[in-house]
Tab-separated table of C-alpha atoms and ligand atoms in Angstrom:
chain	number	residue	atom	x	y	z
A	1	MET	CA	0.000	0.000	0.000
A	2	PRO	CA	1.382	3.499	-0.806
A	3	THR	CA	2.535	5.177	2.420
A	4	ASP	CA	0.187	8.146	1.940
A	5	LYS	CA	-2.795	5.752	2.065
A	6	ILE	CA	-1.779	4.161	5.366
A	7	THR	CA	-3.977	5.253	8.238
A	8	ALA	CA	-4.894	3.906	11.649
A	9	ALA	CA	-8.523	4.272	10.539
A	10	GLY	CA	-8.000	1.016	8.611
A	11	ALA	CA	-8.257	-0.831	11.928
A	12	GLY	CA	-11.787	0.429	12.636
A	13	THR	CA	-12.901	2.095	15.840
A	14	TRP	CA	-13.925	1.311	19.410
A	15	THR	CA	-15.312	3.535	22.123
A	16	LEU	CA	-13.659	4.060	25.481
A	17	GLY	CA	-16.598	5.506	27.398
A	18	ASP	CA	-17.613	8.549	25.371
A	19	ARG	CA	-14.343	8.694	23.412
A	20	THR	CA	-13.900	6.970	20.039
A	21	VAL	CA	-10.469	5.662	19.098
A	22	HIS	CA	-8.965	3.876	16.146
A	23	ARG	CA	-8.223	0.318	17.188
A	24	MET	CA	-4.579	0.688	16.131
A	25	GLY	CA	-2.912	2.891	18.715
A	26	PHE	CA	0.621	3.529	19.970
A	27	GLY	CA	2.486	2.524	23.130
A	28	SER	CA	4.921	5.202	24.283
A	29	MET	CA	7.080	3.214	26.708
A	30	ARG	CA	9.982	2.795	24.312
A	31	ILE	CA	10.264	6.358	23.023
A	32	THR	CA	12.143	7.396	26.166
A	33	ALA	CA	14.981	5.106	25.071
A	34	ASN	CA	15.599	7.209	21.963
A	35	PRO	CA	18.820	9.147	22.624
A	36	ASP	CA	17.633	11.822	20.178
A	37	ARG	CA	14.754	13.770	21.741
A	38	ASP	CA	13.803	15.424	18.444
A	39	ARG	CA	13.419	12.027	16.779
A	40	ALA	CA	11.155	10.845	19.581
A	41	VAL	CA	9.023	13.982	19.213
A	42	ALA	CA	8.908	13.532	15.419
A	43	LEU	CA	7.839	9.899	15.826
A	44	LEU	CA	4.905	10.876	18.022
A	45	ARG	CA	3.813	13.528	15.537
A	46	ARG	CA	4.094	11.031	12.701
A	47	ALA	CA	1.907	8.566	14.632
A	48	VAL	CA	-0.837	11.180	14.929
A	49	GLU	CA	-0.416	12.130	11.239
A	50	LEU	CA	-1.014	8.460	10.441
A	51	GLY	CA	-4.324	8.629	12.274
A	52	VAL	CA	-3.273	7.210	15.641
A	53	ASN	CA	-5.583	8.757	18.237
A	54	HIS	CA	-4.977	6.405	21.171
A	55	ILE	CA	-1.614	6.698	22.911
A	56	ASP	CA	-0.701	4.682	25.971
A	57	THR	CA	1.730	6.090	28.523
A	58	ALA	CA	2.727	6.286	32.201
A	59	ALA	CA	4.550	8.876	34.278
A	60	PHE	CA	7.090	6.203	35.201
A	61	TYR	CA	8.107	5.710	31.546
A	62	VAL	CA	11.336	7.609	32.047
A	63	SER	CA	14.925	7.146	30.945
A	64	PRO	CA	17.511	6.776	32.339
A	65	GLY	CA	16.140	4.463	34.993
A	66	GLY	CA	12.389	3.899	34.785
A	67	THR	CA	10.921	0.938	33.007
A	68	LEU	CA	13.612	0.309	30.430
A	69	ARG	CA	16.609	1.222	32.588
A	70	VAL	CA	18.460	2.580	29.556
A	71	GLY	CA	20.105	5.802	28.521
A	72	THR	CA	22.214	8.438	30.153
A	73	GLY	CA	21.883	12.148	30.764
A	74	PRO	CA	18.830	14.131	31.818
A	75	ALA	CA	15.536	12.358	32.485
A	76	ARG	CA	13.294	11.876	29.445
A	77	TYR	CA	9.677	11.261	30.404
A	78	ALA	CA	7.326	9.745	27.827
A	79	THR	CA	4.566	11.989	29.155
A	80	GLU	CA	6.682	15.100	28.588
A	81	LEU	CA	7.706	13.972	25.099
A	82	ILE	CA	4.006	13.522	24.294
A	83	ARG	CA	3.294	17.025	25.546
A	84	ALA	CA	6.213	18.526	23.602
A	85	ALA	CA	5.114	16.736	20.430
A	86	LEU	CA	1.358	17.094	20.578
A	87	ALA	CA	0.151	19.914	22.842
A	88	PRO	CA	-2.146	21.689	22.235
A	89	TYR	CA	-3.713	18.273	21.893
A	90	PRO	CA	-6.005	17.396	18.991
A	91	GLU	CA	-9.612	17.009	20.140
A	92	GLU	CA	-9.806	13.382	19.017
A	93	LEU	CA	-6.615	12.237	20.792
A	94	VAL	CA	-7.110	9.909	23.758
A	95	ILE	CA	-4.137	9.482	26.080
A	96	ALA	CA	-4.357	6.525	28.425
A	97	THR	CA	-2.010	6.458	31.391
A	98	LYS	CA	-1.553	4.223	34.396
A	99	VAL	CA	-1.086	4.641	38.100
A	100	GLY	CA	-0.462	2.164	40.888
A	101	PHE	CA	3.197	1.890	39.993
A	102	GLY	CA	5.743	4.631	40.270
A	103	TYR	CA	9.450	5.163	39.780
A	104	ASP	CA	11.690	7.098	42.080
A	105	PRO	CA	15.362	7.532	41.096
A	106	GLU	CA	16.348	6.880	44.730
A	107	ALA	CA	13.899	4.130	45.642
A	108	GLY	CA	13.392	2.452	42.235
A	109	PHE	CA	9.922	1.074	41.535
A	110	THR	CA	7.259	1.813	44.080
A	111	GLU	CA	3.666	0.673	44.350
A	112	ALA	CA	0.987	3.255	45.115
A	113	LEU	CA	-1.492	1.759	47.538
A	114	THR	CA	-3.079	4.620	49.435
A	115	ALA	CA	-5.532	7.205	48.129
A	116	ALA	CA	-2.945	9.932	48.745
A	117	GLN	CA	-0.269	8.094	46.752
A	118	LEU	CA	-2.672	7.492	43.877
A	119	ARG	CA	-3.737	11.137	43.894
A	120	ALA	CA	-0.110	12.232	43.756
A	121	GLN	CA	0.407	10.006	40.708
A	122	VAL	CA	-2.690	11.358	38.966
A	123	GLN	CA	-1.439	14.882	39.647
A	124	GLU	CA	2.013	14.001	38.308
A	125	ASN	CA	0.440	12.724	35.079
A	126	LEU	CA	-1.708	15.857	34.745
A	127	ARG	CA	1.334	18.057	35.290
A	128	ARG	CA	3.687	16.242	32.935
A	129	LEU	CA	1.080	15.926	30.176
A	130	GLY	CA	-0.119	19.508	30.719
A	131	ARG	CA	-3.793	18.571	31.012
A	132	ASP	CA	-6.682	19.385	33.336
A	133	GLN	CA	-8.216	15.949	32.922
A	134	LEU	CA	-6.749	12.528	32.092
A	135	ASP	CA	-8.738	10.724	29.381
A	136	VAL	CA	-8.165	7.193	30.692
A	137	VAL	CA	-6.371	6.051	33.837
A	138	ASN	CA	-5.594	2.372	34.310
A	139	LEU	CA	-5.021	1.138	37.838
A	140	ARG	CA	-1.970	-1.064	37.313
A	141	LEU	CA	-1.988	-3.883	39.819
A	142	GLY	CA	1.164	-5.484	41.154
A	143	ARG	CA	1.566	-9.073	42.279
A	144	GLY	CA	-0.719	-8.492	45.224
A	145	SER	CA	-2.624	-5.483	46.467
A	146	GLY	CA	-0.869	-5.653	49.821
A	147	PRO	CA	-2.880	-4.502	52.788
A	148	VAL	CA	-5.198	-2.236	50.763
A	149	PRO	CA	-8.216	-3.892	49.088
A	150	LEU	CA	-8.544	-3.331	45.358
A	151	ALA	CA	-11.999	-1.782	45.860
A	152	ASP	CA	-10.454	0.943	48.053
A	153	ARG	CA	-7.754	1.770	45.514
A	154	PHE	CA	-10.214	1.796	42.624
A	155	GLY	CA	-12.619	3.766	44.814
A	156	ALA	CA	-9.944	6.436	45.319
A	157	LEU	CA	-9.636	6.790	41.551
A	158	ALA	CA	-13.432	6.835	41.201
A	159	GLU	CA	-13.463	9.839	43.544
A	160	MET	CA	-10.953	11.633	41.337
A	161	ARG	CA	-13.162	10.749	38.369
A	162	ALA	CA	-16.146	12.322	40.136
A	163	GLU	CA	-14.018	15.445	40.738
A	164	GLY	CA	-13.311	15.652	37.003
A	165	LEU	CA	-9.572	14.866	37.159
A	166	ILE	CA	-10.134	11.609	35.277
A	167	ARG	CA	-12.623	10.899	32.484
A	168	HIS	CA	-12.526	7.092	32.363
A	169	LEU	CA	-11.011	4.240	34.368
A	170	GLY	CA	-9.429	0.933	33.448
A	171	LEU	CA	-7.476	-1.868	35.089
A	172	SER	CA	-4.142	-3.403	34.179
A	173	ASN	CA	-2.549	-6.730	35.098
A	174	VAL	CA	-5.945	-7.815	36.335
A	175	ARG	CA	-7.631	-11.200	36.909
A	176	PRO	CA	-11.262	-11.829	35.835
A	177	GLU	CA	-12.606	-11.985	39.404
A	178	GLN	CA	-11.082	-8.561	40.112
A	179	LEU	CA	-13.459	-7.042	37.544
A	180	ASP	CA	-16.277	-8.159	39.839
A	181	GLU	CA	-14.537	-6.712	42.889
A	182	VAL	CA	-14.785	-3.206	41.416
A	183	ALA	CA	-18.254	-3.615	39.874
A	184	GLY	CA	-20.558	-0.804	40.936
A	185	ILE	CA	-17.732	1.552	41.995
A	186	ALA	CA	-17.189	3.106	38.549
A	187	PRO	CA	-17.329	1.771	34.980
A	188	VAL	CA	-14.220	-0.016	33.694
A	189	VAL	CA	-13.687	0.990	30.055
A	190	CYS	CA	-10.554	-1.063	29.396
A	191	VAL	CA	-8.354	-3.873	30.613
A	192	GLN	CA	-4.640	-3.814	29.797
A	193	ASN	CA	-2.914	-7.167	30.230
A	194	ASN	CA	0.009	-9.048	28.699
A	195	TYR	CA	-1.246	-11.095	25.703
A	196	GLY	CA	-0.188	-12.161	22.230
A	197	VAL	CA	-0.547	-14.857	19.609
A	198	ASP	CA	1.882	-17.147	21.400
A	199	ALA	CA	1.987	-15.583	24.858
A	200	TYR	CA	-0.337	-15.703	27.822
A	201	ARG	CA	-3.110	-17.484	25.905
A	202	GLU	CA	-4.726	-18.352	29.246
A	203	GLN	CA	-6.027	-14.787	28.852
A	204	ASP	CA	-8.383	-15.944	26.073
A	205	ALA	CA	-11.238	-16.284	28.585
A	206	LEU	CA	-10.702	-12.766	29.936
A	207	VAL	CA	-10.584	-11.396	26.386
A	208	ARG	CA	-14.019	-12.974	25.778
A	209	LEU	CA	-15.388	-11.760	29.123
A	210	CYS	CA	-14.327	-8.186	28.311
A	211	GLY	CA	-16.064	-8.474	24.929
A	212	GLU	CA	-19.272	-9.639	26.600
A	213	ARG	CA	-19.142	-6.675	28.981
A	214	GLY	CA	-18.262	-4.097	26.331
A	215	ILE	CA	-14.848	-3.466	27.903
A	216	ALA	CA	-11.880	-2.815	25.605
A	217	TYR	CA	-9.111	-5.386	25.939
A	218	VAL	CA	-5.770	-3.672	25.241
A	219	PRO	CA	-2.870	-6.135	25.249
A	220	PHE	CA	0.657	-4.990	25.970
A	221	PHE	CA	3.679	-6.856	24.571
A	222	ALA	CA	1.504	-8.059	21.657
A	223	LEU	CA	4.749	-8.088	19.663
A	224	ALA	CA	7.292	-8.786	22.349
A	225	GLY	CA	5.271	-11.565	23.981
A	226	THR	CA	7.031	-13.178	26.889
A	227	GLY	CA	10.408	-11.991	25.606
A	228	ARG	CA	9.717	-8.268	26.279
A	229	GLU	CA	11.732	-7.482	23.114
A	230	ALA	CA	10.388	-8.077	19.631
A	231	GLY	CA	13.613	-7.120	17.875
A	232	VAL	CA	16.400	-9.632	17.421
A	233	ASN	CA	15.249	-11.623	20.438
A	234	ALA	CA	11.679	-12.076	19.253
A	235	THR	CA	10.124	-15.441	19.827
A	236	ARG	CA	9.894	-16.988	16.379
A	237	SER	CA	6.745	-18.746	15.390
A	238	GLU	CA	6.575	-20.870	12.282
A	239	ALA	CA	2.823	-20.311	11.994
A	240	VAL	CA	3.245	-16.522	12.181
A	241	GLU	CA	5.998	-16.607	9.584
A	242	THR	CA	3.989	-18.811	7.200
A	243	VAL	CA	0.990	-16.462	7.360
A	244	ALA	CA	3.307	-13.461	6.915
A	245	ARG	CA	4.824	-14.967	3.776
A	246	ALA	CA	1.364	-15.723	2.361
A	247	HIS	CA	0.335	-12.070	2.746
A	248	GLY	CA	3.709	-10.565	1.829
A	249	VAL	CA	3.949	-8.787	5.185
A	250	THR	CA	6.226	-9.035	8.214
A	251	PRO	CA	5.658	-11.399	11.158
A	252	HIS	CA	5.172	-8.334	13.378
A	253	GLN	CA	2.317	-7.174	11.168
A	254	VAL	CA	0.705	-10.611	11.443
A	255	ARG	CA	0.998	-10.462	15.240
A	256	LEU	CA	-0.780	-7.103	15.286
A	257	ALA	CA	-3.440	-8.224	12.810
A	258	TRP	CA	-4.045	-11.365	14.895
A	259	THR	CA	-4.474	-9.150	17.962
A	260	LEU	CA	-7.149	-7.087	16.234
A	261	HIS	CA	-8.911	-10.235	15.010
A	262	GLN	CA	-9.555	-11.371	18.601
A	263	GLY	CA	-12.635	-9.156	18.804
A	264	ARG	CA	-13.812	-5.681	17.852
A	265	HIS	CA	-13.150	-4.663	21.450
A	266	VAL	CA	-9.448	-5.610	21.218
A	267	LEU	CA	-7.123	-2.653	20.607
A	268	ALA	CA	-3.420	-2.628	19.706
A	269	ILE	CA	-0.799	-0.349	21.265
A	270	PRO	CA	2.505	-1.463	19.695
A	271	GLY	CA	5.577	0.417	20.814
A	272	THR	CA	8.439	1.418	18.572
A	273	ALA	CA	11.208	3.970	18.321
A	274	ASP	CA	11.608	3.302	14.600
A	275	PRO	CA	9.604	5.418	12.106
A	276	GLU	CA	9.508	2.617	9.522
A	277	HIS	CA	8.190	0.151	12.074
A	278	LEU	CA	5.575	2.724	13.031
A	279	VAL	CA	4.272	2.868	9.460
A	280	GLN	CA	4.281	-0.947	9.195
A	281	ASN	CA	2.394	-1.247	12.460
A	282	VAL	CA	-0.275	1.235	11.433
A	283	ALA	CA	-0.609	-0.529	8.059
A	284	ALA	CA	-1.157	-3.833	9.888
A	285	GLY	CA	-4.459	-2.456	11.143
A	286	ALA	CA	-5.886	-2.910	7.643
A	287	LEU	CA	-4.529	-6.447	7.190
A	288	ARG	CA	-7.395	-8.951	7.019
A	289	LEU	CA	-6.584	-12.530	8.003
A	290	THR	CA	-8.561	-15.421	6.547
A	291	PRO	CA	-10.304	-18.073	8.654
A	292	GLU	CA	-7.529	-20.460	7.517
A	293	ASP	CA	-4.856	-18.029	8.757
A	294	LEU	CA	-6.613	-17.770	12.096
A	295	THR	CA	-6.838	-21.550	12.409
A	296	GLN	CA	-3.132	-21.810	11.690
A	297	LEU	CA	-2.334	-19.173	14.310
A	298	ARG	CA	-4.636	-20.617	16.978
B	301	LIG	N1	0.156	-2.156	31.558
B	301	LIG	C1	1.397	-2.553	31.649
B	301	LIG	O1	1.816	-3.097	32.679
B	301	LIG	C2	2.326	-2.370	30.496
B	301	LIG	C3	3.570	-3.025	30.499
B	301	LIG	C4	4.398	-2.841	29.410
B	301	LIG	C5	4.019	-2.035	28.348
B	301	LIG	N2	2.817	-1.413	28.375
B	301	LIG	C6	2.364	-0.573	27.230
B	301	LIG	O2	2.272	-1.407	26.095
B	301	LIG	C7	2.990	-0.818	24.996
B	301	LIG	C8	3.494	-1.921	24.079
B	301	LIG	O3	4.498	-2.639	24.706
B	301	LIG	P1	6.014	-2.542	24.232
B	301	LIG	O4	6.216	-1.275	23.494
B	301	LIG	O5	6.868	-2.769	25.390
B	301	LIG	O6	6.184	-3.862	23.366
B	301	LIG	P2	5.614	-4.354	21.951
B	301	LIG	O7	4.797	-3.329	21.294
B	301	LIG	O8	5.055	-5.692	22.170
B	301	LIG	O9	6.984	-4.538	21.180
B	301	LIG	C9	7.889	-3.490	21.047
B	301	LIG	C10	9.164	-4.071	20.483
B	301	LIG	O10	8.904	-4.504	19.171
B	301	LIG	C11	9.757	-3.827	18.246
B	301	LIG	N3	8.923	-3.514	17.089
B	301	LIG	C12	7.808	-2.729	17.085
B	301	LIG	N4	7.274	-2.703	15.854
B	301	LIG	C13	8.058	-3.476	15.084
B	301	LIG	C14	8.032	-3.842	13.717
B	301	LIG	N5	7.075	-3.397	12.891
B	301	LIG	N6	9.009	-4.659	13.236
B	301	LIG	C15	9.978	-5.115	14.049
B	301	LIG	N7	10.064	-4.816	15.358
B	301	LIG	C16	9.112	-4.004	15.870
B	301	LIG	C17	10.260	-2.619	18.967
B	301	LIG	O11	11.554	-2.295	18.540
B	301	LIG	P3	11.795	-1.003	17.588
B	301	LIG	O12	11.786	0.185	18.477
B	301	LIG	O13	13.117	-1.305	16.976
B	301	LIG	O14	10.685	-0.990	16.584
B	301	LIG	C18	10.323	-3.111	20.418
B	301	LIG	O15	11.511	-3.850	20.634
B	301	LIG	C19	4.085	-0.008	25.710
B	301	LIG	O16	4.657	0.968	24.862
B	301	LIG	C20	3.329	0.559	26.868
B	301	LIG	O17	2.617	1.724	26.457
B	301	LIG	C21	1.955	-1.577	29.421
């Protein structure tokens, strides 16, 4: 397809509460690793030019240190790169962020359990993004919720939603029964868990459950899978490669297309620091797999 015809609109749309997004979005975790700030800013602008209107981020996506523990020099926050690239924000852009985890250069990763800690993280996101309201905030759960029940933590975010600091809420790293634990506190518009064609397939049931409840399922590491890196260390799958050859596309594009074929409520947020990969990923939103392809990839 000619590059000027490639658009995230090819993936179709889904609604997160009252906001409509193209199902092919962008994950911003890896842009902080780009040693060239201007290139990271240009990549974000290019994503939006290509029709991406759903960007995933977190205030703790920061280099050096932070999630990727790479880089040197002054801190580069994904949230601040997004602001530098895109503010004043286009009306249709939805930025989803997450709280519950934090990063402190002294203390390393921290988990926010109390209402005050969660509020501080929401305020940090508002400040770094330069917004008055966060479109979507996912409560990112750790291995256990410690001494604070999930309902209390989600309830604290629901209060901030009622105050207008947050528009919509989601959950990340969540188990199916935890959706019931928060039922009635505030609507959950999305679930963000680790899932891919050959990774964490025990999530299939949760993907279906989300579909039944009208909740977006937004997998992370849809490319990287269990390996965390989809570059040279990517898990190779013969089935993925066979389907890719049949369509004349890359295995990464097949992984993204497979993701989107798991239900209209499934959204993709691939991360890349490479402008060519960005274009390929957006193009994958328009790739239609056949029933035979899907059987082969099952
Ligand atoms: N909720 C959570 O706990 C959680 C956890 C992790 C991540 N996330 C979110 O999920 C997003 C996606 O995860 P991710 O970015 O870590 O992983 P990913 O999208 O599964 O894979 C990214 C990796 O794939 C490579 N890649 C991307 N497109 C490619 C292509 N077309 N061809 C070849 N290689 C390609 C990237 O390298 P290049 O830069 O070289 O393209 C990078 O190494 C994150 O950005 C973040 O927003 C959420």
